[in-house]
Coordinates of N, CA and C in Angstrom, one line a residue:
Chain A
X1 N 84.2 118.7 87.4 CA 85.3 119.0 88.3 C 86.4 118.0 88.2
X2 N 87.5 118.3 88.8 CA 88.7 117.4 88.7 C 88.3 116.0 89.3
X3 N 88.8 115.0 88.7 CA 88.6 113.6 89.2 C 89.8 112.9 89.4
X4 N 89.9 112.2 90.5 CA 91.0 111.3 90.8 C 90.5 109.9 90.9
X5 N 91.0 109.0 90.2 CA 90.6 107.6 90.2 C 91.6 106.8 91.0
X6 N 91.1 106.0 91.9 CA 92.0 105.1 92.7 C 91.5 103.7 92.6
X7 N 92.5 102.8 92.4 CA 92.2 101.4 92.1 C 93.2 100.5 92.7
X8 N 92.8 99.3 93.3 CA 91.4 98.9 93.5 C 90.7 99.5 94.7
X9 N 89.4 99.3 94.8 CA 88.7 99.9 95.9 C 88.7 99.0 97.1
X10 N 89.0 97.7 96.8 CA 89.0 96.7 97.9 C 90.0 95.6 97.6
X11 N 90.8 95.3 98.6 CA 91.7 94.2 98.4 C 91.7 93.3 99.7
X12 N 91.6 92.1 99.5 CA 91.7 91.1 100.6 C 92.8 90.1 100.1
X13 N 93.8 90.0 100.9 CA 94.9 89.0 100.5 C 95.6 88.5 101.8
X14 N 96.4 87.5 101.5 CA 97.1 86.8 102.5 C 98.3 87.5 103.0
X15 N 98.7 87.3 104.2 CA 99.9 87.9 104.8 C 101.1 87.6 104.0
X16 N 102.0 88.5 103.7 CA 103.2 88.3 103.0 C 103.0 88.8 101.5
X17 N 101.8 89.0 101.1 CA 101.6 89.5 99.7 C 101.9 90.9 99.6
X18 N 102.4 91.3 98.4 CA 102.6 92.7 98.1 C 101.4 93.2 97.3
X19 N 101.0 94.4 97.7 CA 99.7 95.0 97.1 C 100.1 96.3 96.5
X20 N 99.6 96.5 95.2 CA 99.8 97.8 94.6 C 98.5 98.6 94.4
X21 N 98.6 99.8 94.8 CA 97.4 100.7 94.7 C 97.7 101.8 93.7
X22 N 96.8 102.0 92.7 CA 97.1 103.1 91.7 C 96.2 104.3 92.0
X23 N 96.8 105.4 91.7 CA 96.0 106.7 91.8 C 96.3 107.5 90.6
X24 N 95.2 107.8 89.9 CA 95.3 108.6 88.6 C 94.5 109.8 88.6
X25 N 95.1 110.9 88.1 CA 94.3 112.1 87.9 C 93.8 112.1 86.5
X26 N 92.5 112.2 86.3 CA 91.9 111.9 85.0 C 91.8 113.2 84.1
X27 N 91.7 114.4 84.7 CA 91.6 115.5 83.8 C 92.5 116.7 84.2
X28 N 93.5 116.4 84.9 CA 94.5 117.4 85.2 C 95.9 116.8 85.5
X29 N 96.9 117.6 85.4 CA 98.2 117.1 85.7 C 98.6 117.3 87.1
X30 N 98.8 116.1 87.8 CA 99.0 116.2 89.2 C 100.5 116.2 89.5
X31 N 101.0 117.4 89.7 CA 102.4 117.5 90.0 C 102.8 116.9 91.4
X32 N 101.8 117.0 92.3 CA 102.0 116.4 93.6 C 100.9 115.5 94.0
X33 N 101.3 114.3 94.5 CA 100.3 113.4 95.0 C 100.6 113.1 96.5
X34 N 99.6 112.9 97.2 CA 99.7 112.5 98.7 C 99.0 111.2 98.9
X35 N 99.7 110.5 99.8 CA 99.1 109.2 100.3 C 98.8 109.3 101.8
X36 N 97.5 108.9 102.1 CA 97.1 108.9 103.5 C 96.6 107.5 103.9
X37 N 96.6 107.3 105.2 CA 96.1 106.0 105.7 C 95.2 106.4 106.8
X38 N 94.1 105.6 107.0 CA 93.2 105.9 108.0 C 92.8 104.5 108.7
X39 N 93.1 104.4 110.0 CA 92.7 103.2 110.8 C 91.3 103.5 111.3
X40 N 90.6 102.5 111.8 CA 89.3 102.7 112.3 C 89.2 103.7 113.4
X41 N 88.3 104.7 113.3 CA 88.0 105.7 114.3 C 89.2 106.6 114.5
X42 N 90.1 106.7 113.5 CA 91.3 107.6 113.5 C 91.2 108.6 112.4
X43 N 92.0 109.6 112.5 CA 92.0 110.6 111.4 C 92.9 110.1 110.2
X44 N 92.7 110.7 109.1 CA 93.5 110.4 108.0 C 94.9 110.9 108.3
X45 N 95.9 110.0 108.2 CA 97.3 110.4 108.5 C 98.1 110.4 107.2
X46 N 98.8 111.5 107.0 CA 99.6 111.6 105.8 C 100.8 110.6 106.0
X47 N 100.9 109.8 104.9 CA 102.1 108.8 104.9 C 103.2 109.4 104.1
X48 N 102.9 110.0 103.0 CA 104.0 110.5 102.1 C 103.5 111.5 101.1
X49 N 104.4 112.3 100.6 CA 104.2 113.3 99.6 C 105.1 113.0 98.4
X50 N 104.5 112.9 97.2 CA 105.4 112.6 96.1 C 105.2 113.7 95.0
X51 N 106.3 114.1 94.5 CA 106.3 115.0 93.3 C 106.7 114.3 92.1
X52 N 106.1 114.6 91.0 CA 106.4 113.8 89.8 C 107.9 113.9 89.5
X53 N 108.4 112.7 89.3 CA 109.8 112.6 88.9 C 110.8 112.6 90.0
X54 N 110.3 112.8 91.2 CA 111.2 112.9 92.4 C 110.9 111.7 93.4
X55 N 111.8 111.5 94.3 CA 111.5 110.5 95.3 C 110.5 111.1 96.3
X56 N 109.7 110.2 96.8 CA 108.7 110.6 97.8 C 109.3 111.0 99.1
X57 N 108.6 111.9 99.8 CA 109.0 112.4 101.1 C 108.1 111.7 102.1
X58 N 108.6 110.9 103.0 CA 107.8 110.1 103.9 C 107.7 110.8 105.3
X59 N 106.5 110.7 105.9 CA 106.3 111.2 107.2 C 107.0 110.3 108.2
X60 N 107.3 110.9 109.4 CA 108.0 110.2 110.4 C 107.2 108.9 110.8
X61 N 107.9 107.8 110.9 CA 107.2 106.6 111.3 C 106.7 105.7 110.2
X62 N 106.8 106.2 109.0 CA 106.4 105.5 107.8 C 107.6 104.9 107.1
X63 N 107.6 103.6 107.0 CA 108.8 102.9 106.4 C 108.8 103.0 104.9
X64 N 109.8 103.7 104.4 CA 109.9 103.9 102.9 C 110.1 102.6 102.2
X65 N 110.8 101.6 102.8 CA 111.0 100.3 102.1 C 109.8 99.4 102.2
X66 N 108.9 99.7 103.0 CA 107.7 98.9 103.1 C 106.6 99.5 102.2
X67 N 106.5 100.8 102.2 CA 105.5 101.5 101.4 C 106.2 102.2 100.2
X68 N 106.3 101.5 99.1 CA 107.0 102.0 97.9 C 106.1 102.9 97.1
X69 N 106.6 104.1 96.9 CA 105.7 105.1 96.1 C 106.5 105.4 94.8
X70 N 105.7 105.4 93.7 CA 106.3 105.7 92.4 C 105.4 106.8 91.8
X71 N 105.9 107.9 91.4 CA 105.2 108.9 90.7 C 105.9 109.3 89.4
X72 N 105.8 108.4 88.5 CA 106.6 108.5 87.3 C 106.0 109.4 86.2
X73 N 104.7 109.7 86.4 CA 104.1 110.6 85.4 C 103.2 111.6 86.1
X74 N 102.8 112.5 85.3 CA 101.9 113.6 85.9 C 100.5 113.2 86.1
X75 N 100.2 111.9 85.8 CA 98.8 111.5 86.0 C 98.7 110.2 86.8
X76 N 99.9 109.6 87.2 CA 99.8 108.4 87.9 C 100.8 108.3 89.1
X77 N 100.3 107.8 90.2 CA 101.2 107.5 91.3 C 100.8 106.2 91.8
X78 N 101.7 105.3 92.3 CA 101.4 104.0 92.8 C 102.0 103.9 94.2
X79 N 101.2 103.2 95.0 CA 101.7 102.8 96.4 C 101.7 101.3 96.4
X80 N 102.9 100.8 96.7 CA 103.0 99.3 96.9 C 103.3 99.0 98.3
X81 N 102.4 98.2 98.9 CA 102.6 97.8 100.3 C 103.3 96.4 100.2
X82 N 104.6 96.4 100.5 CA 105.3 95.2 100.3 C 105.2 94.2 101.5
X83 N 105.1 93.0 101.2 CA 105.0 91.9 102.3 C 104.0 92.4 103.4
X84 N 102.8 92.6 102.9 CA 101.8 93.1 103.9 C 101.5 92.2 105.0
X85 N 101.2 92.7 106.1 CA 100.8 92.0 107.3 C 99.5 92.5 107.9
X86 N 98.8 91.7 108.7 CA 97.5 92.2 109.2 C 97.5 93.6 109.8
X87 N 98.6 94.0 110.4 CA 98.6 95.4 110.9 C 98.6 96.5 109.9
X88 N 98.9 96.1 108.6 CA 98.8 97.0 107.5 C 97.4 97.2 107.0
X89 N 96.5 96.4 107.5 CA 95.1 96.5 107.1 C 94.6 97.9 107.5
X90 N 94.1 98.6 106.5 CA 93.7 100.0 106.7 C 92.9 100.5 105.5
X91 N 92.6 101.8 105.5 CA 92.0 102.5 104.4 C 93.0 103.4 103.9
X92 N 93.4 103.2 102.6 CA 94.4 104.1 102.0 C 93.8 105.0 101.0
X93 N 94.1 106.3 101.1 CA 93.5 107.2 100.2 C 94.6 108.1 99.6
X94 N 94.5 108.3 98.3 CA 95.4 109.2 97.7 C 94.7 110.5 97.4
X95 N 95.5 111.5 97.2 CA 95.0 112.8 96.7 C 96.0 113.4 95.8
X96 N 95.5 114.2 94.9 CA 96.4 114.8 93.8 C 96.1 116.3 93.7
X97 N 97.2 117.0 93.4 CA 97.1 118.4 93.3 C 97.9 118.9 92.1
X98 N 97.3 119.9 91.4 CA 98.0 120.4 90.2 C 99.1 121.4 90.7
X99 N 99.9 121.9 89.8 CA 101.0 122.8 90.1 C 100.4 124.1 90.7
X100 N 101.1 124.6 91.7 CA 100.6 125.9 92.3 C 100.2 125.5 93.7
X101 N 100.8 126.2 94.7 CA 100.6 125.9 96.1 C 99.2 126.1 96.6
X102 N 98.4 126.9 95.9 CA 97.1 127.2 96.3 C 96.0 126.3 95.6
X103 N 96.5 125.3 94.8 CA 95.6 124.4 94.2 C 95.0 123.5 95.2
X104 N 93.7 123.1 95.0 CA 93.1 122.2 96.0 C 93.6 120.8 95.8
X105 N 93.4 120.0 96.8 CA 93.7 118.6 96.7 C 92.4 117.8 96.4
X106 N 92.5 116.9 95.4 CA 91.4 116.1 95.0 C 91.6 114.7 95.4
X107 N 90.6 114.1 96.1 CA 90.8 112.8 96.6 C 90.3 111.7 95.8
X108 N 91.0 110.5 95.8 CA 90.5 109.3 95.2 C 89.4 108.7 96.1
X109 N 88.8 107.6 95.7 CA 87.8 107.0 96.5 C 88.3 106.1 97.6
X110 N 89.6 105.9 97.6 CA 90.1 105.1 98.7 C 90.2 103.6 98.4
X111 N 91.1 102.9 99.1 CA 91.3 101.5 98.9 C 91.2 100.9 100.3
X112 N 90.3 99.9 100.5 CA 90.2 99.2 101.8 C 91.0 98.0 101.7
X113 N 92.1 97.9 102.4 CA 93.0 96.8 102.4 C 92.9 95.9 103.6
X114 N 92.6 94.6 103.4 CA 92.5 93.7 104.5 C 93.5 92.6 104.3
X115 N 94.3 92.4 105.3 CA 95.4 91.4 105.2 C 95.0 90.3 106.2
X116 N 94.8 89.0 105.7 CA 94.4 87.9 106.5 C 95.6 87.2 107.2
Chain B
X1 N 101.2 117.2 121.4 CA 99.9 117.8 121.1 C 99.6 117.6 119.6
X2 N 98.4 117.1 119.3 CA 98.0 116.8 118.0 C 97.8 118.2 117.2
X3 N 98.1 118.1 115.9 CA 98.0 119.4 115.2 C 96.6 119.9 115.1
X4 N 95.6 119.0 114.9 CA 94.2 119.4 114.8 C 93.4 118.5 115.8
X5 N 92.7 119.2 116.7 CA 92.0 118.5 117.7 C 90.5 118.8 117.6
X6 N 89.7 117.7 117.7 CA 88.3 117.8 117.6 C 87.6 117.0 118.7
X7 N 86.5 117.3 119.1 CA 85.7 116.5 120.0 C 85.1 115.4 119.2
X8 N 85.5 114.1 119.5 CA 85.0 113.0 118.6 C 83.5 112.7 118.6
X9 N 82.8 113.2 119.6 CA 81.4 112.9 119.7 C 81.2 111.5 120.2
X10 N 80.1 110.8 119.9 CA 79.2 111.2 118.8 C 78.2 112.2 119.3
X11 N 77.7 113.0 118.4 CA 76.6 114.0 118.7 C 75.4 113.3 118.1
X12 N 74.4 113.0 119.0 CA 73.2 112.4 118.6 C 72.1 113.5 118.8
X13 N 71.5 113.9 117.7 CA 70.5 115.0 117.7 C 69.3 114.6 116.9
X14 N 68.1 115.2 117.2 CA 66.9 114.9 116.4 C 66.9 115.8 115.2
X15 N 66.1 115.4 114.2 CA 66.0 116.3 113.0 C 65.5 117.7 113.5
X16 N 66.1 118.6 112.8 CA 65.7 120.0 113.0 C 66.6 120.7 114.1
X17 N 67.4 119.9 114.8 CA 68.2 120.5 115.8 C 69.4 121.3 115.2
X18 N 69.9 122.2 116.0 CA 71.1 123.0 115.6 C 72.3 122.4 116.4
X19 N 73.4 122.1 115.7 CA 74.5 121.5 116.4 C 75.8 122.2 116.0
X20 N 76.7 122.3 116.9 CA 77.9 123.0 116.7 C 79.1 122.1 117.0
X21 N 80.1 122.2 116.1 CA 81.4 121.4 116.2 C 82.5 122.4 116.4
X22 N 83.4 122.0 117.2 CA 84.6 122.9 117.5 C 85.9 122.2 117.1
X23 N 86.9 123.0 116.8 CA 88.2 122.4 116.4 C 89.3 123.4 116.8
X24 N 90.4 122.9 117.3 CA 91.5 123.8 117.5 C 92.7 123.2 116.8
X25 N 93.6 124.1 116.4 CA 94.8 123.7 115.6 C 96.0 124.3 116.3
X26 N 97.1 123.6 116.2 CA 98.3 124.0 117.0 C 99.3 124.8 116.2
X27 N 99.3 124.7 114.9 CA 100.3 125.4 114.1 C 99.8 126.7 113.7
X28 N 100.4 127.8 114.3 CA 100.0 129.1 114.0 C 100.3 129.5 112.6
X29 N 101.2 128.8 111.9 CA 101.5 129.1 110.5 C 100.4 128.5 109.5
X30 N 99.5 127.9 110.0 CA 98.4 127.3 109.1 C 97.7 128.5 108.4
X31 N 97.4 128.3 107.1 CA 96.9 129.4 106.3 C 95.5 129.1 105.8
X32 N 95.2 127.8 105.6 CA 93.9 127.5 105.0 C 93.2 126.5 105.9
X33 N 91.9 126.7 105.9 CA 91.1 125.9 106.8 C 89.8 125.4 106.1
X34 N 89.5 124.2 106.5 CA 88.3 123.6 105.8 C 87.5 122.7 106.7
X35 N 86.3 122.5 106.4 CA 85.5 121.4 106.9 C 85.3 120.4 105.8
X36 N 85.6 119.1 106.1 CA 85.3 118.0 105.2 C 84.2 117.1 105.8
X37 N 83.6 116.4 105.0 CA 82.6 115.4 105.5 C 83.0 114.0 105.0
X38 N 82.9 113.0 105.9 CA 83.3 111.7 105.5 C 82.2 110.7 105.8
X39 N 81.7 110.0 104.9 CA 80.7 109.0 105.1 C 81.2 107.6 105.1
X40 N 80.8 106.8 106.1 CA 81.1 105.4 106.1 C 82.5 105.0 105.6
X41 N 83.5 105.7 106.1 CA 84.9 105.3 105.7 C 85.1 105.5 104.2
X42 N 84.3 106.3 103.6 CA 84.6 106.7 102.2 C 85.6 107.8 102.2
X43 N 85.9 108.3 101.0 CA 86.9 109.4 100.9 C 86.3 110.7 101.5
X44 N 87.1 111.5 102.0 CA 86.5 112.8 102.5 C 86.1 113.7 101.4
X45 N 85.1 114.5 101.6 CA 84.6 115.4 100.6 C 84.5 116.8 101.2
X46 N 85.0 117.8 100.5 CA 85.0 119.1 100.9 C 83.6 119.6 101.2
X47 N 83.4 120.1 102.4 CA 82.1 120.7 102.7 C 82.1 122.2 102.5
X48 N 83.1 122.8 103.1 CA 83.3 124.3 102.9 C 84.7 124.7 103.4
X49 N 85.1 125.8 102.8 CA 86.3 126.4 103.3 C 85.9 127.3 104.5
X50 N 86.9 127.7 105.3 CA 86.6 128.6 106.4 C 87.4 129.8 106.4
X51 N 86.8 131.0 106.5 CA 87.5 132.3 106.4 C 87.3 133.0 107.8
X52 N 88.2 133.9 108.0 CA 88.2 134.7 109.2 C 87.0 135.5 109.4
X53 N 86.4 135.9 108.2 CA 85.2 136.8 108.3 C 83.9 135.9 108.5
X54 N 84.1 134.6 108.6 CA 83.0 133.7 108.7 C 82.3 133.5 107.4
X55 N 81.8 132.4 107.1 CA 81.1 132.2 105.9 C 80.0 131.2 106.1
X56 N 79.0 131.3 105.2 CA 77.7 130.5 105.3 C 77.4 129.9 104.0
X57 N 76.9 128.7 104.1 CA 76.5 128.0 102.9 C 75.2 127.2 103.3
X58 N 74.1 127.8 103.0 CA 72.8 127.2 103.3 C 72.7 127.1 104.8
X59 N 72.5 125.9 105.3 CA 72.4 125.6 106.7 C 73.7 125.5 107.5
X60 N 74.8 125.7 106.8 CA 76.1 125.5 107.4 C 76.8 126.9 107.5
X61 N 77.3 127.1 108.7 CA 78.1 128.3 109.0 C 79.4 127.9 109.6
X62 N 80.5 128.5 109.0 CA 81.8 128.2 109.5 C 82.5 129.5 110.0
X63 N 83.2 129.4 111.1 CA 83.9 130.5 111.7 C 85.3 130.1 112.0
X64 N 86.2 131.1 111.9 CA 87.6 131.0 112.2 C 88.1 132.1 113.1
X65 N 88.8 131.7 114.2 CA 89.4 132.7 115.0 C 90.9 132.4 115.1
X66 N 91.6 133.2 114.3 CA 93.1 132.9 114.2 C 93.8 133.2 115.5
X67 N 93.3 134.2 116.3 CA 94.0 134.5 117.5 C 94.0 133.3 118.5
X68 N 92.8 132.7 118.6 CA 92.7 131.5 119.5 C 92.9 130.2 118.7
X69 N 93.1 130.2 117.4 CA 93.4 129.0 116.6 C 92.2 128.1 116.8
X70 N 91.1 128.6 116.5 CA 89.8 127.9 116.8 C 88.9 128.0 115.5
X71 N 88.3 126.9 115.2 CA 87.5 126.8 114.0 C 86.1 126.2 114.5
X72 N 85.1 126.6 113.9 CA 83.8 126.0 114.3 C 82.9 125.8 113.1
X73 N 82.0 124.9 113.2 CA 81.0 124.6 112.2 C 79.6 124.5 112.9
X74 N 78.7 125.2 112.4 CA 77.3 125.2 112.9 C 76.4 124.7 111.8
X75 N 75.6 123.7 112.2 CA 74.6 123.1 111.3 C 73.2 123.4 111.9
X76 N 72.4 124.1 111.1 CA 71.1 124.4 111.5 C 70.1 123.5 110.8
X77 N 68.9 123.3 111.5 CA 67.9 122.5 110.9 C 68.4 121.1 110.4
X78 N 69.0 120.4 111.3 CA 69.7 119.1 110.9 C 68.8 118.2 110.1
X79 N 69.3 117.6 109.1 CA 68.6 116.6 108.3 C 69.2 115.2 108.6
X80 N 68.4 114.2 108.3 CA 68.9 112.8 108.5 C 70.2 112.6 107.6
X81 N 70.2 113.2 106.5 CA 71.3 113.1 105.5 C 72.6 113.8 106.0
X82 N 72.5 114.6 107.1 CA 73.7 115.2 107.6 C 74.5 114.2 108.5
X83 N 74.0 113.1 108.8 CA 74.7 112.1 109.6 C 76.0 111.7 108.9
X84 N 77.1 111.9 109.5 CA 78.4 111.7 108.9 C 79.4 112.0 109.9
X85 N 80.7 111.9 109.5 CA 81.8 112.4 110.3 C 82.3 113.7 109.7
X86 N 82.5 114.7 110.5 CA 82.9 116.0 110.0 C 84.4 116.2 110.5
X87 N 85.2 116.5 109.5 CA 86.6 116.6 109.7 C 87.1 118.0 109.6
X88 N 87.8 118.4 110.6 CA 88.4 119.8 110.6 C 89.8 119.6 109.9
X89 N 90.1 120.5 109.0 CA 91.3 120.3 108.2 C 92.0 121.6 108.0
X90 N 93.3 121.6 108.2 CA 94.1 122.8 108.0 C 95.3 122.5 107.1
X91 N 95.9 123.6 106.5 CA 97.2 123.4 105.9 C 97.9 124.7 105.7
X92 N 99.2 124.6 105.4 CA 100.0 125.7 105.0 C 100.1 125.6 103.5
X93 N 100.3 126.7 102.8 CA 100.5 126.7 101.4 C 101.5 125.7 100.9
X94 N 101.1 124.9 99.9 CA 102.0 124.0 99.3 C 102.2 122.7 100.1
X95 N 101.6 122.5 101.3 CA 101.8 121.3 102.0 C 100.5 120.5 102.0
X96 N 100.6 119.3 102.5 CA 99.4 118.4 102.5 C 98.4 118.9 103.5
X97 N 97.1 118.5 103.3 CA 96.1 118.8 104.2 C 96.3 118.0 105.5
X98 N 96.1 118.6 106.6 CA 96.2 117.9 107.9 C 94.8 117.7 108.5
X99 N 94.4 116.5 108.8 CA 93.1 116.2 109.2 C 93.0 116.0 110.7
X100 N 91.9 116.5 111.3 CA 91.5 116.1 112.6 C 90.9 114.7 112.6
X101 N 90.6 114.2 113.8 CA 90.1 112.9 113.9 C 88.7 112.8 113.5
X102 N 88.0 113.9 113.5 CA 86.6 113.9 113.0 C 85.6 113.9 114.2
X103 N 84.5 114.5 114.0 CA 83.4 114.5 114.9 C 82.2 113.8 114.3
X104 N 81.7 112.8 114.9 CA 80.6 112.0 114.4 C 79.2 112.6 114.7
X105 N 78.4 112.8 113.7 CA 77.1 113.3 113.9 C 76.1 112.3 113.5
X106 N 75.1 112.0 114.4 CA 74.0 111.1 114.0 C 72.7 111.9 114.3
X107 N 72.0 112.1 113.2 CA 70.7 112.8 113.2 C 69.6 111.7 113.1
X108 N 68.6 111.8 114.1 CA 67.6 110.8 114.1 C 66.2 111.4 113.9
X109 N 65.3 110.6 113.4 CA 63.9 111.2 113.2 C 63.1 111.0 114.4

């Protein structure tokens, strides 16, 4: 089946550091990638939607200058948390979907980010 | 009002029990419906899609009532390995999946 690889799986770093998370579709072309965030005991919340070659569309309340998303190719999207602070500590999960509105979303394994 | 609402639980049941989860969604334009399972803050994994006619997969039965915007999941003969958080998920064609907060199930021996 389709596989999405997300890296790294775990990040621990100091406040003020910028952290980049990669999301790759391994066996299909992901025209659309989604980034979600999940705080403890909360639902997965959509942060942004990115289409290959276009600027990402951010959900209300998500700062685009803080969460930089790049989707430069059909197999790779990156999320950079700039100048991360403890309140950014969360579980970040990407998902990817091939062309076609009825295509399923395939999820990465997630990245657990801890900012000290 | 949240787009997808679920009873968070936890549901604590013994092995062999039957347990039912409910979910309501607010967007009447929603077209696709799913139940996902999430273990220990890992990525969510698709358990089953939900159709208006109802569908069954082994011990799991899902139902959808579009008129009342209500989705259910029934688990029969619960196993220890069923312990997880069950996420109710909806979406419209072409948009991202919208997740409920999840219902936690704990099955004990």
